[in-house]
PDB file of C-alpha atoms in Angstrom:
ATOM      1  CA  MET A   1      -0.023  -0.016   0.016  1.00 51.00           C
ATOM      2  CA  SER A   2       1.357   3.367  -0.822  1.00 56.00           C
ATOM      3  CA  ASP A   3       0.938   6.637   1.040  1.00 67.00           C
ATOM      4  CA  LEU A   4       3.046   8.523  -1.418  1.00 81.00           C
ATOM      5  CA  TYR A   5       0.014   9.558  -3.459  1.00 90.00           C
ATOM      6  CA  LYS A   6      -2.722  11.469  -1.585  1.00 92.00           C
ATOM      7  CA  THR A   7      -5.254  12.093  -4.423  1.00 96.00           C
ATOM      8  CA  LYS A   8      -6.729  10.320  -7.297  1.00 96.00           C
ATOM      9  CA  GLU A   9      -5.204  12.959  -9.726  1.00 97.00           C
ATOM     10  CA  GLU A  10      -1.660  12.219  -8.197  1.00 96.00           C
ATOM     11  CA  VAL A  11      -2.115   8.537  -8.825  1.00 97.00           C
ATOM     12  CA  LEU A  12      -3.403   9.167 -12.372  1.00 98.00           C
ATOM     13  CA  HIS A  13      -0.592  11.595 -13.245  1.00 97.00           C
ATOM     14  CA  ARG A  14       2.110   9.190 -12.098  1.00 97.00           C
ATOM     15  CA  GLY A  15       0.444   6.281 -13.930  1.00 97.00           C
ATOM     16  CA  GLN A  16       0.298   8.223 -17.138  1.00 98.00           C
ATOM     17  CA  GLU A  17       3.978   8.995 -17.043  1.00 98.00           C
ATOM     18  CA  ILE A  18       4.729   5.267 -17.641  1.00 98.00           C
ATOM     19  CA  ILE A  19       3.014   5.282 -21.119  1.00 98.00           C
ATOM     20  CA  GLY A  20       5.469   4.125 -23.868  1.00 97.00           C
ATOM     21  CA  ILE A  21       8.316   3.025 -21.554  1.00 98.00           C
ATOM     22  CA  PRO A  22       9.409  -0.563 -22.212  1.00 98.00           C
ATOM     23  CA  PHE A  23       8.921  -2.827 -19.167  1.00 97.00           C
ATOM     24  CA  GLY A  24      12.547  -3.777 -19.414  1.00 96.00           C
ATOM     25  CA  GLU A  25      13.538  -0.271 -18.592  1.00 97.00           C
ATOM     26  CA  ILE A  26      11.314  -0.155 -15.508  1.00 97.00           C
ATOM     27  CA  ASP A  27      11.896  -3.628 -13.934  1.00 94.00           C
ATOM     28  CA  LYS A  28      14.773  -3.246 -11.612  1.00 93.00           C
ATOM     29  CA  THR A  29      13.720  -6.131  -9.285  1.00 90.00           C
ATOM     30  CA  ASN A  30      13.374  -8.871 -11.998  1.00 90.00           C
ATOM     31  CA  ARG A  31       9.598  -9.123 -11.498  1.00 89.00           C
ATOM     32  CA  LEU A  32       9.138  -9.955 -15.180  1.00 89.00           C
ATOM     33  CA  LYS A  33      10.774 -13.272 -14.713  1.00 87.00           C
ATOM     34  CA  GLY A  34       8.283 -14.297 -12.171  1.00 72.00           C
ATOM     35  CA  ASN A  35       4.769 -15.422 -11.906  1.00 73.00           C
ATOM     36  CA  LYS A  36       1.531 -14.465 -13.793  1.00 75.00           C
ATOM     37  CA  GLY A  37       1.138 -11.292 -11.838  1.00 78.00           C
ATOM     38  CA  GLY A  38       4.663 -10.242 -12.372  1.00 88.00           C
ATOM     39  CA  ILE A  39       3.864  -7.225 -14.606  1.00 93.00           C
ATOM     40  CA  GLY A  40       1.491  -5.806 -12.009  1.00 92.00           C
ATOM     41  CA  GLN A  41       3.930  -6.390  -9.274  1.00 92.00           C
ATOM     42  CA  MET A  42       6.712  -4.740 -11.351  1.00 94.00           C
ATOM     43  CA  VAL A  43       4.617  -1.639 -11.838  1.00 96.00           C
ATOM     44  CA  GLU A  44       3.615  -1.530  -8.150  1.00 93.00           C
ATOM     45  CA  GLU A  45       7.171  -1.872  -6.870  1.00 93.00           C
ATOM     46  CA  ASN A  46       9.369  -0.217  -9.597  1.00 94.00           C
ATOM     47  CA  TRP A  47       7.026   2.503 -10.781  1.00 96.00           C
ATOM     48  CA  PHE A  48       4.915   3.394  -7.815  1.00 95.00           C
ATOM     49  CA  GLY A  49       7.396   2.577  -5.084  1.00 92.00           C
ATOM     50  CA  TYR A  50       5.546   0.194  -2.872  1.00 87.00           C
ATOM     51  CA  SER A  51       5.838  -3.408  -2.068  1.00 82.00           C
ATOM     52  CA  PRO A  52       3.245  -5.781  -3.680  1.00 77.00           C
ATOM     53  CA  ASN A  53       0.812  -7.219  -1.056  1.00 75.00           C
ATOM     54  CA  SER A  54      -2.469  -8.992  -0.670  1.00 75.00           C
ATOM     55  CA  ASP A  55      -3.898  -6.315   1.623  1.00 76.00           C
ATOM     56  CA  ALA A  56      -7.695  -5.997   1.522  1.00 77.00           C
ATOM     57  CA  ASN A  57      -7.415  -2.153   1.192  1.00 85.00           C
ATOM     58  CA  ALA A  58      -6.989  -0.190  -1.949  1.00 90.00           C
ATOM     59  CA  ASP A  59      -3.411   0.058  -3.189  1.00 92.00           C
ATOM     60  CA  PHE A  60      -3.469   3.802  -2.743  1.00 94.00           C
ATOM     61  CA  LYS A  61      -5.640   3.849   0.370  1.00 91.00           C
ATOM     62  CA  GLU A  62      -5.468   7.566   0.965  1.00 92.00           C
ATOM     63  CA  ALA A  63      -6.464   8.370  -2.525  1.00 95.00           C
ATOM     64  CA  GLY A  64      -9.010   5.538  -2.632  1.00 93.00           C
ATOM     65  CA  VAL A  65      -7.545   3.991  -5.737  1.00 95.00           C
ATOM     66  CA  GLU A  66      -6.964   0.340  -6.578  1.00 95.00           C
ATOM     67  CA  LEU A  67      -4.165  -0.542  -9.209  1.00 96.00           C
ATOM     68  CA  LYS A  68      -4.883  -2.970 -11.992  1.00 95.00           C
ATOM     69  CA  VAL A  69      -2.511  -3.719 -14.938  1.00 96.00           C
ATOM     70  CA  SER A  70      -4.227  -5.671 -17.557  1.00 96.00           C
ATOM     71  CA  PRO A  71      -3.282  -7.092 -21.049  1.00 96.00           C
ATOM     72  CA  TYR A  72      -5.561  -7.013 -24.019  1.00 97.00           C
ATOM     73  CA  ILE A  73      -5.351  -8.948 -27.444  1.00 97.00           C
ATOM     74  CA  ILE A  74      -6.194  -7.494 -30.832  1.00 96.00           C
ATOM     75  CA  GLY A  75      -7.987 -10.222 -32.809  1.00 93.00           C
ATOM     76  CA  LYS A  76      -9.113 -10.299 -36.383  1.00 93.00           C
ATOM     77  CA  THR A  77     -12.480  -8.727 -35.662  1.00 95.00           C
ATOM     78  CA  LYS A  78     -12.277  -7.320 -32.090  1.00 96.00           C
ATOM     79  CA  ILE A  79     -10.231  -6.230 -29.099  1.00 96.00           C
ATOM     80  CA  ARG A  80     -10.658  -8.396 -26.004  1.00 95.00           C
ATOM     81  CA  ALA A  81      -9.165  -8.761 -22.524  1.00 94.00           C
ATOM     82  CA  LYS A  82      -6.506 -11.451 -22.505  1.00 95.00           C
ATOM     83  CA  GLU A  83      -7.565 -12.536 -18.945  1.00 92.00           C
ATOM     84  CA  ARG A  84     -10.201 -11.620 -16.411  1.00 91.00           C
ATOM     85  CA  LEU A  85      -9.376  -9.080 -13.677  1.00 89.00           C
ATOM     86  CA  VAL A  86      -9.767 -10.222 -10.102  1.00 86.00           C
ATOM     87  CA  CYS A  87     -11.030  -7.389  -8.117  1.00 83.00           C
ATOM     88  CA  THR A  88     -10.783  -8.981  -4.703  1.00 81.00           C
ATOM     89  CA  ILE A  89     -11.206 -12.277  -2.838  1.00 81.00           C
ATOM     90  CA  ILE A  90     -14.325 -11.976  -0.672  1.00 80.00           C
ATOM     91  CA  ASP A  91     -13.887 -13.337   2.967  1.00 81.00           C
ATOM     92  CA  TYR A  92     -17.392 -14.572   3.542  1.00 82.00           C
ATOM     93  CA  MET A  93     -16.615 -15.158   7.176  1.00 85.00           C
ATOM     94  CA  LYS A  94     -16.099 -11.441   7.638  1.00 83.00           C
ATOM     95  CA  GLU A  95     -18.286  -9.897   4.936  1.00 81.00           C
ATOM     96  CA  TRP A  96     -21.524 -11.824   5.302  1.00 84.00           C
ATOM     97  CA  ASP A  97     -23.279  -9.128   7.344  1.00 86.00           C
ATOM     98  CA  LYS A  98     -22.129  -6.101   5.310  1.00 86.00           C
ATOM     99  CA  VAL A  99     -24.158  -4.175   2.737  1.00 86.00           C
ATOM    100  CA  PHE A 100     -22.500  -3.443  -0.562  1.00 85.00           C
ATOM    101  CA  GLU A 101     -21.503   0.192   0.358  1.00 86.00           C
ATOM    102  CA  THR A 102     -19.566  -0.971   3.428  1.00 84.00           C
ATOM    103  CA  SER A 103     -18.029  -4.046   1.902  1.00 86.00           C
ATOM    104  CA  LYS A 104     -14.257  -4.558   1.319  1.00 85.00           C
ATOM    105  CA  PHE A 105     -15.019  -5.081  -2.378  1.00 87.00           C
ATOM    106  CA  TRP A 106     -16.405  -1.576  -2.631  1.00 89.00           C
ATOM    107  CA  GLU A 107     -13.851  -0.045  -0.375  1.00 88.00           C
ATOM    108  CA  LYS A 108     -11.123  -1.462  -2.517  1.00 90.00           C
ATOM    109  CA  ASN A 109     -12.592  -1.031  -5.979  1.00 90.00           C
ATOM    110  CA  GLU A 110     -14.765   2.036  -6.044  1.00 93.00           C
ATOM    111  CA  THR A 111     -12.061   3.695  -8.207  1.00 96.00           C
ATOM    112  CA  ILE A 112      -9.458   1.689 -10.181  1.00 97.00           C
ATOM    113  CA  LEU A 113      -6.388   2.997 -11.940  1.00 98.00           C
ATOM    114  CA  LEU A 114      -6.678   0.697 -14.972  1.00 97.00           C
ATOM    115  CA  MET A 115      -3.358   0.396 -17.075  1.00 98.00           C
ATOM    116  CA  SER A 116      -3.475  -1.651 -20.199  1.00 98.00           C
ATOM    117  CA  TYR A 117      -0.871  -2.991 -22.633  1.00 97.00           C
ATOM    118  CA  GLN A 118      -1.221  -5.041 -25.824  1.00 97.00           C
ATOM    119  CA  TYR A 119      -0.149  -8.692 -25.423  1.00 96.00           C
ATOM    120  CA  ILE A 120       1.461 -10.066 -28.582  1.00 96.00           C
ATOM    121  CA  LYS A 121       2.469 -13.663 -28.571  1.00 94.00           C
ATOM    122  CA  GLY A 122       6.248 -14.182 -28.833  1.00 95.00           C
ATOM    123  CA  ILE A 123       7.115 -10.747 -27.847  1.00 95.00           C
ATOM    124  CA  PRO A 124       9.295 -10.702 -24.631  1.00 94.00           C
ATOM    125  CA  LYS A 125       7.615  -9.009 -21.599  1.00 94.00           C
ATOM    126  CA  THR A 126      10.584  -6.553 -21.479  1.00 95.00           C
ATOM    127  CA  GLU A 127       9.312  -4.978 -24.771  1.00 97.00           C
ATOM    128  CA  TYR A 128       5.708  -4.426 -23.701  1.00 97.00           C
ATOM    129  CA  THR A 129       4.630  -0.894 -22.776  1.00 98.00           C
ATOM    130  CA  ILE A 130       1.594   0.525 -21.110  1.00 98.00           C
ATOM    131  CA  ASP A 131      -0.441   2.369 -23.789  1.00 98.00           C
ATOM    132  CA  LYS A 132      -3.528   3.513 -21.820  1.00 98.00           C
ATOM    133  CA  VAL A 133      -4.010   4.668 -18.300  1.00 98.00           C
ATOM    134  CA  ILE A 134      -7.455   5.661 -16.897  1.00 98.00           C
ATOM    135  CA  LEU A 135      -9.283   6.074 -13.627  1.00 98.00           C
ATOM    136  CA  PHE A 136     -12.224   3.692 -13.822  1.00 96.00           C
ATOM    137  CA  SER A 137     -15.417   3.769 -11.916  1.00 95.00           C
ATOM    138  CA  PHE A 138     -18.196   1.306 -12.408  1.00 93.00           C
ATOM    139  CA  PRO A 139     -21.068   2.606 -14.601  1.00 94.00           C
ATOM    140  CA  GLU A 140     -24.319   2.967 -12.717  1.00 93.00           C
ATOM    141  CA  ALA A 141     -26.025   0.048 -14.760  1.00 93.00           C
ATOM    142  CA  ASP A 142     -23.066  -2.295 -13.938  1.00 91.00           C
ATOM    143  CA  LEU A 143     -23.236  -1.326 -10.279  1.00 89.00           C
ATOM    144  CA  MET A 144     -26.952  -2.365 -10.198  1.00 88.00           C
ATOM    145  CA  ILE A 145     -25.962  -5.883 -11.289  1.00 90.00           C
ATOM    146  CA  ILE A 146     -22.896  -6.101  -8.962  1.00 85.00           C
ATOM    147  CA  LYS A 147     -24.985  -5.033  -5.979  1.00 84.00           C
ATOM    148  CA  GLN A 148     -27.493  -7.804  -6.708  1.00 81.00           C
TER     149      GLN A 148
END
């Protein structure tokens, strides 16, 4: 969790500064050689300056922003997510009596810094670059479904 960024705007600005920089130039801790979440962990640790964790709180708690780094694939007829995003693991032993607005899910994911990069088979991770960074909030229509 990082207390370096106090506002959503500070988080977004820092996130946008990464656009176009090859991951190999950012990765100083060899996260790219690791597991499936290595790219996200590399961005957390080497770009935003905080240690990856499994904390139930938002990554940028004071700003109220969760970080997600996600690949997409350009197909013949459409662009699609390479994999699904996991927003949080729900602890049903602790969350069963909460309403949506007081749940850890909502506390963590009300605002997401969504960073995307194009996945191209055969290209080394070191050559990928973030190409889009946005602050994402769930559209009202989606929130109605999620709440149910």
